[in-house]
Every structure is written in C-alpha cells, then in structure tokens.
Amino acid sequence: MVSAVIYPKKLSAIAKSVWQHSGEGISSRRAELCHRAFIDGFLVPRFEHGDGSEDAGSASPTKSLKGPRRYRKGRVTSGIEDEHPLESVSNATLPLQRHRNVDECAQFVEERYGRNLDISFAGKAKLAVRKRIAGGLTADVDLDTTAEVLHSALNIRQVLGFSEDDVYLYPSGMSSIFNTHRIMMACRGRLKSVCFGFPYIDTLKILEKWGPGCQFYGNGSAEDLDDLEGRCERGERFLALFLVVDETIGNFLNVHVLPDADVIVSSLTKVFSGDSNVMGGSSILNPQGRYYDRLKKTMVAEYEDNYWAEDALFMERNSRDFVTRIARINKNAEAICDCLQASGSVKEVYYPKYSSTRPFYDQYRTSTGGYGGLLSVTFRSRPEAIAFYDALDTAKGPSLGTNFTLRLVQSKALCATEVTLIHGSSPYTLLAHYGELEWVSLSMAIHGQTRDLFD
C-alpha cells in the first residue's frame, strides 16, 4: 500500500523538513511500479471518511502480479496469462504499450548479461547485502549459485555472536539514522540527545527536531567531553546512554568501530553501491554491547522491512565488488594526497594520513584497511585553487562515494572520488546550511577551518 499525506499549506515548511531529513518515502522504482499499476488498474484508490468508513474504487478484473513489470511477462486476466497483450489493446493504449516493450527490452538486457536477477531473487539479494555488511560475504559471487556461501559463518567484523541477523536494511542512509534515533527513544524514553562532532546536516536536524532536542558539541574536543561529563555529574540525563557511529565514509573494510559502539549506521547509497543508481541504508547492533538485549527487543517490535525488492537487487549487484573497489579507492586517494602534499601551491591536505588525529584513526584501522577516498585540500591563493579546479577534468556534484571521480568546490578548496573522492569545503556547505550560514561560519572558525566559505 502507498499512502499520501495531505496537509494545510501553512504547514508546508514542517512537511518539507520531514521529507528532507527523515529519508522516509518510496523510491523512484517503487513509484514507477505503482504509477504503472494504477494506470493498468492493478491499484484502486481507497478513501477513508471522518467516521472511519472506507470507500474503494471499482476493482479491476485484472489480477496483480508481484514485482515490477520489467520482471513480468504478459498479464494475468481472470487467472489466465495473456502472452500476446498487443492483440487486445486499442490505439489509445499503444504509447503505454511501447513503454512496456522498452521495459521488456531493459529486462532482457539486465538478466541476459547478468547485471540483475529476476525479482524472485529479492530475498536472497537482501540476505547477501546483509551478509556483506556483516562481513560474512566478501567474494564477488552470483546469488543463484551460492546458497551455501550466503549462509557461511565467516565474520570479519570479529565481534562474538555478531551475524547478519543484527543487520537491518532501510530505503536510504537518512532513513537508517532517523529510525535508529526513533528506536533509541522507544527503547529508553524521550531524552535529550548528544551530538559529538560536526555531522551531516540531516543527522543534526533529526536529533534537534524529533524528540526533546540535542546537546551539540560541534568541535568534538576534549573540552567538549569535559563539559558533557560535568553535565552528567550535575544530574542531567541524556539519550547518550547509547553510542551510535556513522561509518559511511570510513566503511568497515578500513575501520573497525563496532566493538566500541552500540549501533552503527551507514548510507549504502555511497561507496557500498558506488554506481549512483540506487539508494539504501543500514543499521547494525553490537551483540556485545551493554544494551544489546533492550535494543534487540525494541527492534523486533518496531522494525519494518520497507526496502523495495528491486532496489535490493540493484544494491546487491553493485556491491559485489565492494572489497576490490575499496582497495583501489584507498590506493588512488592516498597517491593523490601524497602528490598534493608535496606541492608548493597547497596550503593543507585534509586526509587521515596527514591529520593530527591520525593516531586515533590508526587505532581503529583494520590490518588491510586504508585511509578512504574522502579528502579536502586548500590552496595558498585563490588563483591557484581556481586554476586547479578548472583544469581538473572530472564530474562535479555534491555527493561522495561514487565509482567515478567527483569534485566539489567552494572558494579556495576543492574536490573529487574513486580514483578518489576529493571532497573539499564545497558548495554543499552553502546549499545545506543556506539558512544558517552565520552559525556555520562561527562553528568552522572555531575549528580554524573557515576557508573563505562565504566570499
């Protein structure tokens, strides 16, 4: 079932905020299927009145088939499959039929050349994705030939008792963060959260707007920890009973943070997928965590698998070479950083290898892990930054974790991905924090990282 919410115009800002930050809603593939099903009469509207009674539209004699049309052949009418739908369509439906033919062509290409499997493999696809996130499936294998591999006991996360049963999939990364926050409040009550360090904007907004608010420590400094400790000693209560870590950028092949976290969230849309054609998110529980039993019980009661089957197929296919891609990304990003670090035009390279906080990173770095594909660089002068940016022949965009080089710029700094992702102080800051630039400028000035953001 697909639902829509109608709200007064005066609440538009609130509705936009929910849509923007929560990551909830249906994916484009799901919307495409529902739109087609509605046109074909597979879906009928249902109206609910104020007294609770319902009116349903007239039912179609055509039975619905599960899965997107690109994974179906013909149609079912009165229980009999019609293998020749063109023979019974009118001229008015020919444009739609042509679109269906295009879908069938796309289906043939996807399945014939092994890019995707039939929709019936969706369950296995979700299992494979969860196994990869759990660290139990590292080989590039096909779902239809590897049932025994999907149920192997390998666990590179190295946490006793951890398995794919502690991995939960969501339609997007923000959905995983939003729902994890919701689970936290359901588990312990509506207490104030603590955000340590400067996060992705939607993460902070979720903590601020859903629940009793958030104590924000944007610097992530020792002084911030002292302040938090003082607040706790004075009797303030926080939801910070739980430690939630977002491993999207570092990823579990490079850093091993699960033993020190209660929950780990991640955006699978980024480097786990890499192909920029599907969204997804995950939340995993640490079975050795102090509050695991309470969290697990709440998850069992609250979690609903809303990850669309077709999206799961794309995510599984894209992530098959995750291990080898990360190795290349690490190598290429470090090589670019070494080159930039040696340049006289570069003022500073922001990358774990060259950071003053490298010892903390190395403490959690895996034996085969690198420093990731995200880096930022500032130049000594604006002309040098402009010259470099203009000469860099790569795609531009406010994201990260793609299989192609992606660059972002924002005044003096720049940009990129896979060969690496050089993600600099970017226009993303201006876009994401447009309504609070003064606050962001102050926060980054405290960090010593203003970088002429708002020139």
Coordinates of N, CA and C in Angstrom, one line a residue, residues 60-187:
S60 N -10.6 -3.9 -10.6 CA -10.3 -4.3 -11.9 C -10.3 -5.8 -12.0
P61 N -10.8 -6.4 -13.1 CA -10.8 -7.8 -13.3 C -9.4 -8.4 -13.5
T62 N -8.5 -7.5 -13.7 CA -7.1 -7.9 -14.0 C -6.4 -8.1 -12.7
K63 N -5.8 -9.3 -12.5 CA -5.1 -9.6 -11.3 C -3.7 -9.0 -11.3
S64 N -3.3 -8.6 -10.1 CA -2.0 -8.0 -10.0 C -0.9 -9.1 -9.9
L65 N 0.2 -8.9 -10.5 CA 1.4 -9.8 -10.4 C 2.4 -9.1 -9.6
K66 N 3.1 -9.8 -8.8 CA 4.1 -9.2 -7.9 C 5.3 -8.8 -8.7
G67 N 5.9 -7.7 -8.3 CA 7.2 -7.3 -8.9 C 7.0 -6.3 -10.0
P68 N 8.0 -5.5 -10.3 CA 7.9 -4.6 -11.4 C 7.6 -5.2 -12.7
R69 N 7.0 -4.5 -13.6 CA 6.6 -5.0 -14.9 C 7.8 -5.5 -15.7
R70 N 9.0 -4.9 -15.5 CA 10.2 -5.3 -16.3 C 10.6 -6.7 -15.9
Y71 N 10.0 -7.3 -14.8 CA 10.3 -8.6 -14.4 C 9.1 -9.5 -14.6
R72 N 8.1 -9.1 -15.4 CA 7.0 -9.9 -15.7 C 6.8 -10.1 -17.2
K73 N 6.2 -11.1 -17.6 CA 5.9 -11.4 -19.0 C 4.4 -11.5 -19.1
G74 N 3.8 -10.7 -20.1 CA 2.4 -10.7 -20.3 C 1.6 -10.2 -19.1
R75 N 0.3 -10.4 -19.1 CA -0.5 -10.0 -18.0 C -1.5 -11.1 -17.6
V76 N -2.1 -11.1 -16.4 CA -3.0 -12.1 -16.0 C -4.4 -11.5 -16.0
T77 N -5.3 -12.1 -16.7 CA -6.7 -11.7 -16.7 C -7.6 -12.9 -16.3
S78 N -8.3 -12.8 -15.3 CA -9.2 -13.9 -14.8 C -8.4 -15.1 -14.6
G79 N -7.1 -14.9 -14.2 CA -6.3 -16.1 -13.8 C -5.6 -16.7 -15.0
I80 N -5.8 -16.2 -16.2 CA -5.1 -16.8 -17.4 C -4.1 -15.8 -17.9
E81 N -2.9 -16.2 -18.1 CA -1.8 -15.3 -18.6 C -2.0 -15.0 -20.0
D82 N -1.9 -13.7 -20.4 CA -2.0 -13.3 -21.8 C -0.7 -13.1 -22.3
E83 N -0.2 -14.0 -23.2 CA 1.2 -13.8 -23.8 C 1.2 -12.9 -24.9
H84 N 0.0 -12.4 -25.4 CA 0.0 -11.5 -26.6 C -0.8 -10.3 -26.3
P85 N -0.4 -9.4 -25.3 CA -1.2 -8.3 -24.9 C -1.5 -7.3 -26.1
L86 N -0.6 -7.3 -27.1 CA -0.8 -6.3 -28.1 C -2.1 -6.6 -29.0
E87 N -2.5 -7.8 -29.0 CA -3.6 -8.1 -29.8 C -4.9 -7.5 -29.3
S88 N -5.0 -7.2 -28.0 CA -6.3 -6.7 -27.4 C -6.2 -5.3 -27.0
V89 N -5.2 -4.5 -27.4 CA -5.1 -3.2 -26.9 C -5.7 -2.2 -28.0
S90 N -6.2 -1.1 -27.6 CA -6.7 -0.1 -28.5 C -5.6 0.8 -28.9
N91 N -5.9 1.7 -29.9 CA -4.9 2.7 -30.3 C -4.5 3.6 -29.2
A92 N -5.5 3.9 -28.3 CA -5.2 4.8 -27.2 C -4.1 4.3 -26.3
T93 N -4.0 3.0 -26.2 CA -3.0 2.4 -25.2 C -1.7 2.1 -25.9
L94 N -1.5 2.3 -27.2 CA -0.3 2.0 -27.8 C 0.9 2.7 -27.3
P95 N 0.9 4.0 -26.9 CA 2.1 4.6 -26.3 C 2.5 3.9 -25.1
L96 N 1.5 3.5 -24.2 CA 1.8 2.8 -23.0 C 2.4 1.5 -23.3
Q97 N 1.9 0.8 -24.4 CA 2.4 -0.5 -24.7 C 3.9 -0.4 -25.2
R98 N 4.1 0.7 -26.0 CA 5.5 0.9 -26.4 C 6.4 1.0 -25.2
H99 N 6.0 1.7 -24.2 CA 6.8 1.9 -23.0 C 7.0 0.5 -22.3
R100 N 6.0 -0.3 -22.4 CA 6.1 -1.7 -21.8 C 7.2 -2.5 -22.6
N101 N 7.2 -2.3 -23.9 CA 8.1 -3.0 -24.7 C 9.5 -2.6 -24.4
V102 N 9.7 -1.3 -24.1 CA 11.0 -0.8 -23.7 C 11.4 -1.4 -22.4
D103 N 10.4 -1.6 -21.4 CA 10.7 -2.2 -20.2 C 11.1 -3.6 -20.4
E104 N 10.5 -4.4 -21.3 CA 10.8 -5.7 -21.5 C 12.2 -5.8 -22.1
C105 N 12.6 -4.9 -22.9 CA 13.9 -4.8 -23.5 C 15.0 -4.6 -22.4
A106 N 14.6 -3.7 -21.5 CA 15.6 -3.4 -20.4 C 15.7 -4.7 -19.5
Q107 N 14.6 -5.4 -19.3 CA 14.6 -6.6 -18.5 C 15.5 -7.6 -19.2
F108 N 15.4 -7.8 -20.5 CA 16.3 -8.7 -21.2 C 17.7 -8.4 -21.0
V109 N 18.1 -7.1 -21.2 CA 19.5 -6.7 -21.1 C 20.0 -7.0 -19.7
E110 N 19.2 -6.6 -18.7 CA 19.6 -6.8 -17.3 C 19.9 -8.2 -16.9
E111 N 18.9 -9.1 -17.3 CA 19.0 -10.5 -17.0 C 20.0 -11.3 -17.9
R112 N 20.0 -11.0 -19.2 CA 20.8 -11.7 -20.1 C 22.2 -11.5 -19.9
Y113 N 22.6 -10.3 -19.5 CA 24.1 -10.1 -19.3 C 24.5 -10.0 -17.9
G114 N 23.6 -10.6 -17.0 CA 24.0 -10.8 -15.6 C 24.1 -9.6 -14.8
R115 N 23.5 -8.5 -15.2 CA 23.5 -7.2 -14.4 C 22.6 -7.3 -13.3
N116 N 21.5 -7.9 -13.5 CA 20.5 -8.1 -12.4 C 19.8 -9.5 -12.5
L117 N 19.2 -9.9 -11.5 CA 18.5 -11.2 -11.5 C 17.0 -10.9 -11.5
D118 N 16.2 -12.0 -11.7 CA 14.8 -11.9 -11.7 C 14.3 -11.5 -10.3
I119 N 13.2 -10.8 -10.2 CA 12.7 -10.3 -9.0 C 12.5 -11.4 -7.9
S120 N 12.4 -12.6 -8.3 CA 12.2 -13.7 -7.3 C 13.4 -13.9 -6.4
F121 N 14.6 -13.3 -6.9 CA 15.8 -13.4 -6.1 C 15.9 -12.2 -5.0
A122 N 14.9 -11.4 -4.9 CA 15.0 -10.3 -4.0 C 15.3 -10.7 -2.6
G123 N 14.7 -11.8 -2.1 CA 15.0 -12.2 -0.7 C 16.5 -12.6 -0.6
K124 N 17.0 -13.3 -1.5 CA 18.5 -13.6 -1.5 C 19.3 -12.4 -1.6
A125 N 18.9 -11.4 -2.4 CA 19.6 -10.2 -2.6 C 19.8 -9.5 -1.2
K126 N 18.7 -9.4 -0.5 CA 18.7 -8.7 0.8 C 19.6 -9.5 1.8
L127 N 19.5 -10.8 1.7 CA 20.4 -11.6 2.6 C 21.9 -11.4 2.2
A128 N 22.2 -11.3 0.9 CA 23.6 -11.1 0.5 C 24.1 -9.7 0.9
V129 N 23.2 -8.7 0.8 CA 23.6 -7.4 1.2 C 23.9 -7.3 2.7
R130 N 23.0 -8.0 3.5 CA 23.2 -8.0 5.0 C 24.5 -8.8 5.3
K131 N 24.7 -9.9 4.6 CA 25.9 -10.7 4.8 C 27.2 -9.8 4.5
R132 N 27.1 -9.0 3.5 CA 28.3 -8.2 3.1 C 28.5 -7.2 4.2
I133 N 27.5 -6.6 4.7 CA 27.6 -5.6 5.7 C 28.1 -6.2 7.0
A134 N 27.7 -7.4 7.3 CA 28.1 -8.1 8.5 C 29.6 -8.6 8.3
G135 N 30.1 -8.6 7.1 CA 31.4 -9.1 6.8 C 31.5 -10.5 6.5
G136 N 30.4 -11.2 6.3 CA 30.4 -12.6 6.1 C 30.4 -13.0 4.6
L137 N 30.3 -12.1 3.7 CA 30.3 -12.4 2.3 C 31.2 -11.3 1.6
T138 N 32.4 -11.7 1.3 CA 33.4 -10.8 0.7 C 33.7 -11.2 -0.8
A139 N 33.2 -12.3 -1.3 CA 33.5 -12.7 -2.7 C 32.5 -12.1 -3.6
D140 N 32.9 -11.9 -4.9 CA 32.1 -11.4 -5.9 C 31.4 -12.7 -6.5
V141 N 30.2 -13.0 -6.1 CA 29.5 -14.2 -6.4 C 28.1 -13.9 -6.9
D142 N 27.5 -14.9 -7.6 CA 26.1 -14.8 -8.1 C 25.2 -15.4 -7.0
L143 N 24.0 -14.9 -6.9 CA 23.0 -15.3 -5.9 C 22.5 -16.7 -6.3
D144 N 22.3 -17.0 -7.6 CA 21.6 -18.2 -8.0 C 22.5 -19.4 -7.9
T145 N 23.8 -19.3 -7.5 CA 24.7 -20.4 -7.5 C 25.4 -20.5 -6.1
T146 N 25.0 -19.7 -5.2 CA 25.9 -19.6 -4.0 C 25.1 -19.7 -2.7
A147 N 24.1 -20.5 -2.6 CA 23.3 -20.6 -1.4 C 24.1 -21.0 -0.2
E148 N 25.1 -21.9 -0.4 CA 26.0 -22.3 0.8 C 26.9 -21.1 1.2
V149 N 27.3 -20.3 0.2 CA 28.1 -19.1 0.5 C 27.4 -18.1 1.3
L150 N 26.1 -17.9 1.0 CA 25.3 -16.9 1.7 C 25.1 -17.3 3.1
H151 N 25.2 -18.5 3.4 CA 25.0 -19.0 4.8 C 26.3 -19.4 5.5
S152 N 27.4 -18.9 5.0 CA 28.7 -19.2 5.6 C 28.8 -18.5 7.0
A153 N 29.7 -18.9 7.8 CA 29.9 -18.4 9.1 C 31.0 -17.4 9.3
L154 N 31.6 -17.0 8.1 CA 32.7 -16.0 8.2 C 32.2 -14.7 8.8
N155 N 33.1 -14.1 9.7 CA 32.7 -12.9 10.3 C 34.0 -12.0 10.5
I156 N 34.2 -11.1 9.5 CA 35.4 -10.3 9.5 C 35.2 -9.1 10.5
R157 N 34.0 -8.9 11.0 CA 33.7 -7.9 12.0 C 34.4 -8.2 13.3
Q158 N 34.6 -9.5 13.5 CA 35.3 -10.0 14.7 C 34.6 -9.6 16.0
V159 N 33.3 -9.7 16.1 CA 32.6 -9.5 17.3 C 31.8 -10.7 17.6
L160 N 32.0 -11.3 18.8 CA 31.4 -12.6 19.2 C 29.9 -12.5 19.1
G161 N 29.3 -13.4 18.4 CA 27.9 -13.5 18.3 C 27.2 -12.7 17.2
F162 N 28.1 -11.9 16.5 CA 27.5 -11.0 15.5 C 27.3 -11.7 14.2
S163 N 26.1 -11.4 13.6 CA 25.8 -12.0 12.3 C 24.8 -11.1 11.5
E164 N 24.4 -11.6 10.4 CA 23.5 -10.7 9.5 C 22.2 -10.5 10.2
D165 N 21.9 -11.3 11.3 CA 20.6 -11.1 12.0 C 20.6 -9.8 12.8
D166 N 21.7 -9.2 12.9 CA 21.8 -7.9 13.6 C 22.0 -6.8 12.6
V167 N 21.7 -7.0 11.3 CA 21.8 -6.0 10.3 C 20.4 -5.7 9.8
Y168 N 20.0 -4.4 9.8 CA 18.7 -4.0 9.3 C 18.8 -3.1 8.2
L169 N 18.1 -3.3 7.1 CA 18.1 -2.5 5.9 C 17.0 -1.5 5.9
Y170 N 17.4 -0.3 5.3 CA 16.4 0.8 5.2 C 16.5 1.4 3.7
P171 N 15.5 2.1 3.3 CA 15.4 2.7 2.0 C 16.5 3.7 1.7
S172 N 17.1 4.3 2.7 CA 18.2 5.3 2.5 C 19.0 5.4 3.7
G173 N 20.2 6.1 3.6 CA 21.0 6.3 4.8 C 20.3 7.1 5.8
M174 N 19.7 8.2 5.4 CA 19.0 9.0 6.4 C 17.8 8.3 7.1
S175 N 17.2 7.4 6.4 CA 16.1 6.6 7.0 C 16.7 5.7 8.1
S176 N 17.9 5.2 7.9 CA 18.5 4.3 8.9 C 18.9 5.2 10.1
I177 N 19.3 6.4 9.9 CA 19.7 7.3 11.1 C 18.4 7.7 11.8
F178 N 17.4 8.1 11.0 CA 16.1 8.6 11.6 C 15.5 7.5 12.4
N179 N 15.4 6.3 11.8 CA 14.8 5.2 12.5 C 15.6 4.7 13.7
T180 N 16.9 4.7 13.6 CA 17.7 4.4 14.8 C 17.5 5.3 15.9
H181 N 17.4 6.6 15.6 CA 17.0 7.6 16.6 C 15.6 7.3 17.2
R182 N 14.7 6.9 16.4 CA 13.3 6.6 16.9 C 13.4 5.4 17.8
I183 N 14.2 4.4 17.4 CA 14.3 3.1 18.2 C 14.9 3.5 19.5
M184 N 15.9 4.4 19.5 CA 16.6 4.8 20.8 C 15.5 5.3 21.7
M185 N 14.7 6.2 21.3 CA 13.7 6.9 22.1 C 12.6 5.9 22.6
A186 N 12.3 4.9 21.7 CA 11.3 3.9 22.1 C 11.9 3.0 23.1
C187 N 13.2 2.8 23.1 CA 13.9 1.9 24.0 C 14.1 2.5 25.4

